PDB file of C-alpha atoms in Angstrom:
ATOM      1  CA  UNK A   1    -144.284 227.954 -60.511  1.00  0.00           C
ATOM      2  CA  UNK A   2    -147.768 228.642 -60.126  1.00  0.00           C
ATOM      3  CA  UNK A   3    -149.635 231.327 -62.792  1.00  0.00           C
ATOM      4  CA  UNK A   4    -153.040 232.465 -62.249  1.00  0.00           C
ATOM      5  CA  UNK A   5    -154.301 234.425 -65.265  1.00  0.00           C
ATOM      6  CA  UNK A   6    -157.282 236.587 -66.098  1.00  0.00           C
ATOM      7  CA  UNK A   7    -157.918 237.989 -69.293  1.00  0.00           C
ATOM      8  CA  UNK A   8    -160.918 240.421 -68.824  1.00  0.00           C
ATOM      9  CA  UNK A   9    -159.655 243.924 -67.557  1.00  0.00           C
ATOM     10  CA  UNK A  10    -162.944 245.459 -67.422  1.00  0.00           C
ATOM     11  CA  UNK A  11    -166.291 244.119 -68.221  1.00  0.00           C
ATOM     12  CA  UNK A  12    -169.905 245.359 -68.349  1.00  0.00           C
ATOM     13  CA  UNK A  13    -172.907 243.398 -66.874  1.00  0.00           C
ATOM     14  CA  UNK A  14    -176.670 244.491 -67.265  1.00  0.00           C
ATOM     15  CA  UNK A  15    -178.564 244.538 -63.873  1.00  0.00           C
ATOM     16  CA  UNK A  16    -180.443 241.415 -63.210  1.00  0.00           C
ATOM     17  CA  UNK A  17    -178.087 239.212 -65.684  1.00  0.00           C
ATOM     18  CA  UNK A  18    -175.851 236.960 -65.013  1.00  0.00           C
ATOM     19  CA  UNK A  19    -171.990 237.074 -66.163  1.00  0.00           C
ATOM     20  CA  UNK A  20    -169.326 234.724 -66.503  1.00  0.00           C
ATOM     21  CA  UNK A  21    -165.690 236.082 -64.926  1.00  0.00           C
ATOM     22  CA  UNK A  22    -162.916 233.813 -66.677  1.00  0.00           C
ATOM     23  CA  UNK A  23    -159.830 232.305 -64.293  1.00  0.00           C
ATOM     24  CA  UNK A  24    -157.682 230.364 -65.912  1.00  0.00           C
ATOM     25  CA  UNK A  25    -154.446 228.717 -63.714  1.00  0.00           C
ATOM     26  CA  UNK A  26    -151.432 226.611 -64.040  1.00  0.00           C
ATOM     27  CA  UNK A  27    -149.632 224.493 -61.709  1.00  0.00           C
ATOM     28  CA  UNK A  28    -148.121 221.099 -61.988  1.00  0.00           C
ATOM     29  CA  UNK A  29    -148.995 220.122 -58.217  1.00  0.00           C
ATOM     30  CA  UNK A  30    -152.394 217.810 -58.129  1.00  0.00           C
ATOM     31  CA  UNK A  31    -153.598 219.353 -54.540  1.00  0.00           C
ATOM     32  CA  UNK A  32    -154.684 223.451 -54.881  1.00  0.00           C
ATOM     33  CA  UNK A  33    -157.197 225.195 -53.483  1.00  0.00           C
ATOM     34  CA  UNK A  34    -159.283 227.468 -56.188  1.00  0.00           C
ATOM     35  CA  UNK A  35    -160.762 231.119 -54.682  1.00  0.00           C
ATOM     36  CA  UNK A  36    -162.404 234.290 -55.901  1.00  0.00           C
ATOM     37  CA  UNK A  37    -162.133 237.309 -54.015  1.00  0.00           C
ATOM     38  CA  UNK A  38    -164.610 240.746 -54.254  1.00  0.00           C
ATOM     39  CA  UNK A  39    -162.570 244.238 -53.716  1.00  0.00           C
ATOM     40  CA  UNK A  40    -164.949 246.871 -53.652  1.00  0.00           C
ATOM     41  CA  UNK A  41    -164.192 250.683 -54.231  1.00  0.00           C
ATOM     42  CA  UNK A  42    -163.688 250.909 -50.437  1.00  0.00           C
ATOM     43  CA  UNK A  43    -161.093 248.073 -50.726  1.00  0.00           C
ATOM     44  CA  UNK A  44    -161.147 245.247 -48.730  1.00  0.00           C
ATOM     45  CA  UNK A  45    -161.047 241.696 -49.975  1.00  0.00           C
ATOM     46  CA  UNK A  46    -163.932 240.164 -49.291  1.00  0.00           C
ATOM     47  CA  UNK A  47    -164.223 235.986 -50.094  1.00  0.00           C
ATOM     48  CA  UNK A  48    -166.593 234.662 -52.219  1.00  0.00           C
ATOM     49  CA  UNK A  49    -166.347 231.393 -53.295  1.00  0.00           C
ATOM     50  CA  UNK A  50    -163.392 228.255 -52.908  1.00  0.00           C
ATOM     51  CA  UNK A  51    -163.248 225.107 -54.989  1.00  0.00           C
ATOM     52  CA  UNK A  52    -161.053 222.617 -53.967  1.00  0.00           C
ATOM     53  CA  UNK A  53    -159.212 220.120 -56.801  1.00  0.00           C
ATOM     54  CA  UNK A  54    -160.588 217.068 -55.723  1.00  0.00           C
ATOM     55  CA  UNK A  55    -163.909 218.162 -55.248  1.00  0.00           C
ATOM     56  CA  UNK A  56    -166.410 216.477 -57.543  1.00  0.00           C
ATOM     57  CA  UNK A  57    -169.206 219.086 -57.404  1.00  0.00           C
ATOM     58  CA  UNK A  58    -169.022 222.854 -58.935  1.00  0.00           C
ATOM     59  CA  UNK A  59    -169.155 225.079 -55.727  1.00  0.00           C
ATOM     60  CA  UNK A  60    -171.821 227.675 -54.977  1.00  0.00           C
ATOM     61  CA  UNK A  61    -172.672 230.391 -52.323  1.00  0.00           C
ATOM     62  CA  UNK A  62    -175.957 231.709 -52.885  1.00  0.00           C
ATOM     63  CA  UNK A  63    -175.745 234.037 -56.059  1.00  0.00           C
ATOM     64  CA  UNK A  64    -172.112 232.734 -56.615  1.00  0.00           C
ATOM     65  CA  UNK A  65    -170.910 229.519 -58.244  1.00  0.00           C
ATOM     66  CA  UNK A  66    -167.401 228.225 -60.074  1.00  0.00           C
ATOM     67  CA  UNK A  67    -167.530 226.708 -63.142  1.00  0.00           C
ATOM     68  CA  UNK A  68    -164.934 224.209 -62.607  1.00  0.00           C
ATOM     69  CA  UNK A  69    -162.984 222.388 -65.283  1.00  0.00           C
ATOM     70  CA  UNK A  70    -160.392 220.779 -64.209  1.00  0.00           C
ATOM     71  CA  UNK A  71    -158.833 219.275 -67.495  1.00  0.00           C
ATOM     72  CA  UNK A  72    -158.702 222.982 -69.227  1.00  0.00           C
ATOM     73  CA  UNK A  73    -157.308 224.815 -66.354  1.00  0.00           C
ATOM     74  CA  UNK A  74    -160.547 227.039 -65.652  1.00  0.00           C
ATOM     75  CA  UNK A  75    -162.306 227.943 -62.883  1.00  0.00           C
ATOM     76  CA  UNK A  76    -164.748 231.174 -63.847  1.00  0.00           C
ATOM     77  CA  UNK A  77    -166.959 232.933 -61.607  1.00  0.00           C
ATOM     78  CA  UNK A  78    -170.433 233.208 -62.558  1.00  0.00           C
ATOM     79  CA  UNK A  79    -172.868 235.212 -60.775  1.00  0.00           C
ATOM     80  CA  UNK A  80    -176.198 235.298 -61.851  1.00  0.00           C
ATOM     81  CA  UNK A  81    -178.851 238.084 -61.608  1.00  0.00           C
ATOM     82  CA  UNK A  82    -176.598 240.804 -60.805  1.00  0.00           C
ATOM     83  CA  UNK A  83    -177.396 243.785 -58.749  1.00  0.00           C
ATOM     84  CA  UNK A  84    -175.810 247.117 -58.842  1.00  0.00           C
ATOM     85  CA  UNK A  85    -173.918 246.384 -55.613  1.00  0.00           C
ATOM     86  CA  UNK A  86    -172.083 243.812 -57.390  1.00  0.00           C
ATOM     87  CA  UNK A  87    -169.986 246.464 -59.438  1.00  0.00           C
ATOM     88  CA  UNK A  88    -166.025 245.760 -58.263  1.00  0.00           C
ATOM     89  CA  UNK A  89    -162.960 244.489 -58.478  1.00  0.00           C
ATOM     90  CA  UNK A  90    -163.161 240.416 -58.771  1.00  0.00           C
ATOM     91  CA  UNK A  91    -159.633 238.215 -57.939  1.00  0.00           C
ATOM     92  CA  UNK A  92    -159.181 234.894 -59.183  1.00  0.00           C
ATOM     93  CA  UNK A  93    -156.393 233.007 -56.551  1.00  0.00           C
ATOM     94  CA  UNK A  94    -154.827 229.424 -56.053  1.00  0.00           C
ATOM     95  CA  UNK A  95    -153.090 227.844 -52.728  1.00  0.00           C
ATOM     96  CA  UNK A  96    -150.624 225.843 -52.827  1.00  0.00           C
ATOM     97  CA  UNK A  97    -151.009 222.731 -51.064  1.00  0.00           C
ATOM     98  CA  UNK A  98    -149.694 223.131 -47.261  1.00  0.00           C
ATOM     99  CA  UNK A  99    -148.123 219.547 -46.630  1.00  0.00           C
ATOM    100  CA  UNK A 100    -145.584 220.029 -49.625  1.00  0.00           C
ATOM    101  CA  UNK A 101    -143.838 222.872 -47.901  1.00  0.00           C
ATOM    102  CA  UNK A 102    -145.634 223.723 -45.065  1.00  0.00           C
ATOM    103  CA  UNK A 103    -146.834 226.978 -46.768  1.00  0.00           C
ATOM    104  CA  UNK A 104    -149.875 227.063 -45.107  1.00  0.00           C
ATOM    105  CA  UNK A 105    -152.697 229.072 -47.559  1.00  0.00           C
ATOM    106  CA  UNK A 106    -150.622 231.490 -49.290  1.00  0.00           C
ATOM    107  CA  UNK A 107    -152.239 232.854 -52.245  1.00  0.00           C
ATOM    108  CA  UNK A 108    -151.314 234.011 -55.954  1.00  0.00           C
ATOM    109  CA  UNK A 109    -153.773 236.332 -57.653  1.00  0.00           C
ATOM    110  CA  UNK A 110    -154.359 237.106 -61.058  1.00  0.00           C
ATOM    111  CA  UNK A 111    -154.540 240.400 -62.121  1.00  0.00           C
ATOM    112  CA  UNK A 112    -158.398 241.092 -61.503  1.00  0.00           C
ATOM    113  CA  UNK A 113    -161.066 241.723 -63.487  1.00  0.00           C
ATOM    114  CA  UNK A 114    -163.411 245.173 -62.990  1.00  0.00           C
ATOM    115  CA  UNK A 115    -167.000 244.171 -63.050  1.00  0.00           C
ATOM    116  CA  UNK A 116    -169.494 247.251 -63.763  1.00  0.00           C
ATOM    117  CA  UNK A 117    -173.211 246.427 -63.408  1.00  0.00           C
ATOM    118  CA  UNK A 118    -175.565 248.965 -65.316  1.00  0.00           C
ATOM    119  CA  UNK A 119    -178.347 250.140 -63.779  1.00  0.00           C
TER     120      UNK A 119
ATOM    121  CA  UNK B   1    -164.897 239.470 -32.783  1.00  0.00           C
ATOM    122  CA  UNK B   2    -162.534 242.034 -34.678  1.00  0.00           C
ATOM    123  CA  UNK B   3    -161.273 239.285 -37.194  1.00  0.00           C
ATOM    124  CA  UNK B   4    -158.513 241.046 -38.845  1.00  0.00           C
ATOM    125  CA  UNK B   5    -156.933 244.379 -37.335  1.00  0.00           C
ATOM    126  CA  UNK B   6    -154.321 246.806 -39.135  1.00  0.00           C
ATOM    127  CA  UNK B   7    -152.775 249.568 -38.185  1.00  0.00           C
ATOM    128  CA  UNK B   8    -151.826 252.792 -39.252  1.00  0.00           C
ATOM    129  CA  UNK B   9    -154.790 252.537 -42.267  1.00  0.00           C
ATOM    130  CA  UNK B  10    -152.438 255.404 -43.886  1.00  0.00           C
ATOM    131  CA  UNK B  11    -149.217 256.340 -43.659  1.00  0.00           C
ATOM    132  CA  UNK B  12    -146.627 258.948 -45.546  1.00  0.00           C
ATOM    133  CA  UNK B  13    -143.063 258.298 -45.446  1.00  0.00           C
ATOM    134  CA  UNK B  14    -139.866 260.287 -46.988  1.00  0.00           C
ATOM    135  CA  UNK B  15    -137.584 257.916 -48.603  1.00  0.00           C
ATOM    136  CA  UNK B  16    -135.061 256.365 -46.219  1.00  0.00           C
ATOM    137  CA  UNK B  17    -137.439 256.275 -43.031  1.00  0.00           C
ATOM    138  CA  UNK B  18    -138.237 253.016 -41.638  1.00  0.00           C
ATOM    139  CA  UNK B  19    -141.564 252.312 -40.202  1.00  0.00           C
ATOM    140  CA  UNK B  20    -143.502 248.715 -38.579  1.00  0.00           C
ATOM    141  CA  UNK B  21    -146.878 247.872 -40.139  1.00  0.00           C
ATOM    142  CA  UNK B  22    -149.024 246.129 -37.764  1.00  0.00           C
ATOM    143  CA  UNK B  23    -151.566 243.406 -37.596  1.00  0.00           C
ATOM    144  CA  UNK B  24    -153.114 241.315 -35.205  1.00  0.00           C
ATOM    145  CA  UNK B  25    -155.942 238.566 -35.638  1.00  0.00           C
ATOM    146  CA  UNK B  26    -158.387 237.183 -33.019  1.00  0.00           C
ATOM    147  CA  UNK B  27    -159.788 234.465 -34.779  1.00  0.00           C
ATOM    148  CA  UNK B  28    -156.970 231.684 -33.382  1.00  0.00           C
ATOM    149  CA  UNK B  29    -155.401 231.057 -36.737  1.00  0.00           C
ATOM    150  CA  UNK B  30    -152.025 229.951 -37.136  1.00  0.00           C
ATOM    151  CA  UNK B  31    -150.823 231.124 -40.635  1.00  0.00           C
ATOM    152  CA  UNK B  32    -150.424 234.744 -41.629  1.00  0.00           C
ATOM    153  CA  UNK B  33    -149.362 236.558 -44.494  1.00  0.00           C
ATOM    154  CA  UNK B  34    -148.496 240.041 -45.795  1.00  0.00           C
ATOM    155  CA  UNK B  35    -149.254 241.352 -49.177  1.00  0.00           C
ATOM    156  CA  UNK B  36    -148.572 244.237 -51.356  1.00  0.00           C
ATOM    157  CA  UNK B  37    -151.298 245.528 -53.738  1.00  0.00           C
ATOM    158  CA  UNK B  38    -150.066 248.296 -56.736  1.00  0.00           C
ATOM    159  CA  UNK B  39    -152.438 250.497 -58.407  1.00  0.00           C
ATOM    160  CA  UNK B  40    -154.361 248.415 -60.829  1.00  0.00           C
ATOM    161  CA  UNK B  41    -153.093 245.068 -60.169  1.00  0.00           C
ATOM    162  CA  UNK B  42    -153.691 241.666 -57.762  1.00  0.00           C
ATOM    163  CA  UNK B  43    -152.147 241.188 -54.214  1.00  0.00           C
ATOM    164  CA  UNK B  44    -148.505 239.765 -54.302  1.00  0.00           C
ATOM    165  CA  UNK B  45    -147.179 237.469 -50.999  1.00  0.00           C
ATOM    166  CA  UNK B  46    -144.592 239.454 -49.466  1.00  0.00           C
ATOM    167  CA  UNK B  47    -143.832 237.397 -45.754  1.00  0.00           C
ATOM    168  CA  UNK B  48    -146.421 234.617 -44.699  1.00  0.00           C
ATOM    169  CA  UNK B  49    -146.442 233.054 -41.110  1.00  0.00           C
ATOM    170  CA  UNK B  50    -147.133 229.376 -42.029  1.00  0.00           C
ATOM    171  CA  UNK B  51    -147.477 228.917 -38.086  1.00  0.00           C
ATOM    172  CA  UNK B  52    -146.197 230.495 -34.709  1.00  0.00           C
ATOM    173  CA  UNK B  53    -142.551 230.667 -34.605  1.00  0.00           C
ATOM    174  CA  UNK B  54    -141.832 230.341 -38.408  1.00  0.00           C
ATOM    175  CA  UNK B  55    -141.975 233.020 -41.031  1.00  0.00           C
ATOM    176  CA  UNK B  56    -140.689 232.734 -44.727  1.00  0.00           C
ATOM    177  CA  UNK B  57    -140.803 234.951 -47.845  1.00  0.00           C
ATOM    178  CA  UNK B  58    -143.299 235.353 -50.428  1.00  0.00           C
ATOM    179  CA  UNK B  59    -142.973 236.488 -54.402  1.00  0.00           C
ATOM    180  CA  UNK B  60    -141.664 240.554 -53.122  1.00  0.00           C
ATOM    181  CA  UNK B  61    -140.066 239.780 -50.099  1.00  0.00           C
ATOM    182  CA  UNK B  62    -136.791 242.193 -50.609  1.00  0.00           C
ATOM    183  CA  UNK B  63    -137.021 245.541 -48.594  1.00  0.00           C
ATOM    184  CA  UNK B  64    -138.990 244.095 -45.886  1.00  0.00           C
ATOM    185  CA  UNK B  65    -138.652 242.210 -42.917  1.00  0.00           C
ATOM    186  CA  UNK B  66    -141.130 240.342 -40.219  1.00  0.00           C
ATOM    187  CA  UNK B  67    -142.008 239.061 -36.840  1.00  0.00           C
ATOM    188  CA  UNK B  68    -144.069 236.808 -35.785  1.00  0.00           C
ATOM    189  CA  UNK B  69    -144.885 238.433 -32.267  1.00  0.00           C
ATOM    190  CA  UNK B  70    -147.293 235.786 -30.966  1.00  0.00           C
ATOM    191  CA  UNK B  71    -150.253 233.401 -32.694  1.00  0.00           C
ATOM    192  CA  UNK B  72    -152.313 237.101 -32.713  1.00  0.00           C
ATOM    193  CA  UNK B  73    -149.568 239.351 -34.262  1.00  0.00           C
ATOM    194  CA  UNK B  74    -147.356 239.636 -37.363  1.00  0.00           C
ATOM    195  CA  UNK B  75    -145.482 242.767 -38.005  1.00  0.00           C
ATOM    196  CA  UNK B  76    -143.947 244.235 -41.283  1.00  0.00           C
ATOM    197  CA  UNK B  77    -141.037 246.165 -41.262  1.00  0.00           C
ATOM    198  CA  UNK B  78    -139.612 248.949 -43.407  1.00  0.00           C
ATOM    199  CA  UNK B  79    -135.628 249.444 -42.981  1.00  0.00           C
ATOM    200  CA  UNK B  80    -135.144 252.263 -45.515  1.00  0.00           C
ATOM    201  CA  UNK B  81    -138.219 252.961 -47.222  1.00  0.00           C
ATOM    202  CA  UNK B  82    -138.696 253.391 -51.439  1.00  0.00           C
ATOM    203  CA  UNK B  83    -140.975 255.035 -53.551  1.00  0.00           C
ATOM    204  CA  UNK B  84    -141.257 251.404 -55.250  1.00  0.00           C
ATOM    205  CA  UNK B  85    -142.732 250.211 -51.937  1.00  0.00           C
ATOM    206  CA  UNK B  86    -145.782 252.977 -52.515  1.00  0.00           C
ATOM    207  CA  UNK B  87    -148.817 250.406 -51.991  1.00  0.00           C
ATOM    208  CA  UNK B  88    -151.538 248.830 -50.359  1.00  0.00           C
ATOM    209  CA  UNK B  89    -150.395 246.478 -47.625  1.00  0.00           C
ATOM    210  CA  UNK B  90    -152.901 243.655 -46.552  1.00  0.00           C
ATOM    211  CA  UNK B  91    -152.446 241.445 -43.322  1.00  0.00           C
ATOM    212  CA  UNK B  92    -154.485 238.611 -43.622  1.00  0.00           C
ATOM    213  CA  UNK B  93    -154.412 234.860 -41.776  1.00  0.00           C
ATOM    214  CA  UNK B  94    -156.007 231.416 -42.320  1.00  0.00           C
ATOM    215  CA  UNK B  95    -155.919 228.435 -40.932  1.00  0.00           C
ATOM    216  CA  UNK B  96    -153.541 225.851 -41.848  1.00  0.00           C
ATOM    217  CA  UNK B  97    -155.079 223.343 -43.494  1.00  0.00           C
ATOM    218  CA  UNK B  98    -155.599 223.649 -46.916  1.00  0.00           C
ATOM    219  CA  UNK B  99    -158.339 225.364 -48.205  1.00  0.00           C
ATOM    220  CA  UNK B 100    -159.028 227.277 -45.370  1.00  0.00           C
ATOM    221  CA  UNK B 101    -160.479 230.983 -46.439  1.00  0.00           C
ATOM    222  CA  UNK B 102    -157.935 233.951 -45.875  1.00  0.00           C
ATOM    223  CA  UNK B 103    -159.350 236.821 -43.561  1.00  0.00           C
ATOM    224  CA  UNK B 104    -157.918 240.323 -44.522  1.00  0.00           C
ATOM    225  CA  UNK B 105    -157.725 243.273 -42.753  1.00  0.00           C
ATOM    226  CA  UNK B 106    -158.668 246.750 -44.308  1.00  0.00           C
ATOM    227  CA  UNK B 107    -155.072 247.309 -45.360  1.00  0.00           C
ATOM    228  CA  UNK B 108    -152.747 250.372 -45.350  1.00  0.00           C
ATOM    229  CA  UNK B 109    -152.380 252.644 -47.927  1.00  0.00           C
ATOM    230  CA  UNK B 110    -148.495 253.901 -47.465  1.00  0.00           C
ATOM    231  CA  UNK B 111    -147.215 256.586 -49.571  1.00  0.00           C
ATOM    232  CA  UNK B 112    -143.506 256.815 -49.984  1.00  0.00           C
ATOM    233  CA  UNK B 113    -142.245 260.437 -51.479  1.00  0.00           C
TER     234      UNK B 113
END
């Protein structure tokens, strides 16, 4: 079974800094997708940022990028110069890979972490 | 371009009534998936739609059922409702190769008393 685990409840980020969100995951299949998700106080999920496990190159979307490592089972969010509106829930998620039992995308989340940006 | 539609957005149920959660997508994807959300924690599957005419369950599946209408729509049903199943329901759908980024909907906050 798949495990996706994040250790930082709650964490505090000065505007304009950047911060590191930890992901770590387990799974014995070699094919998984890697995502983070933003939930804001209004609460919809809103994507961020996918790494796949055979890509070679860290992924980034504008102020957004994964720090993949593959070997230790991380794949942290970092998002640098942080701005207020960035204050929200942040979930860590793997796929499973579709062609072992035609699951399609479905997801496990960890827990989440809460991201507050000080003004 | 809707994306991702849900409805009711809230809902109140005594224990024992049954209800249908509703979502439809407009984006042609083929998979679809339900998940719960309790206070404080991350989404968990309940059904997912790995394609039109096949549905299967997720981590919480028990208390719930589902129908794949169509490709748009993917219904989840309440028989006898809980307080346990007080939540946050998200729709959302992808396509099916892997990879592909999951779409939610706004979800439905449903209160069981």
């Amino acid at each position: 079974a798949q495990k996706i685990t994040q250790t930082q409840p709650g964490m505090f980020v000065q505007e304009k800094e950047a911060v590191t969100l930890d992901c770590t995951y387990d799974t014995s299949d070699p094919s998984y997708g890697l995502f983070w998700y933003k939930q804001p106080s209004s609460g919809e999920m809103i994507f961020l940022i996918y790494q796949g496990s055979y890509d070679q190159q860290n992924a980034t979307e504008g102020r957004y990028s994964l720090n993949f490592q593959k070997a230790r089972k991380s794949a942290n969010l970092v998002i640098s110069a942080s701005q207020l509106g960035d204050s929200a829930m942040y979930f860590c998620a793997m796929s499973l890979p579709y062609m072992n039992n035609n699951a399609g995308n479905m997801l496990t989340f960890g827990g989440g972490t809460r991201l507050m940006v000080k003004p | 371009n809707a994306g991702v539609t849900q409805t009711p957005k809230f809902q109140v149920l005594k224990t024992g009534q049954s209800m249908t959660l509703q979502c439809a997508q407009d984006m042609n994807h083929n998979s679809m998936y339900w998940y719960r959300q309790d206070p404080g924690m991350g989404l968990r599957l309940i059904y997912y739609s790995a394609s039109e005419g096949t549905t299967d369950k997720g981590e919480v599946p028990n208390g719930y059922n589902v129908s794949r209408l169509n490709k748009r729509e993917f219904s989840l049903r309440l028989e006898s409702a809980a307080p346990s199943q007080t939540s946050v329901y998200f729709c959302a759908s992808s396509v099916i190769q892997q990879g592909g980024e999951q779409y939610f909907g706004p979800g439905t906050r449903l209160t069981v008393t």
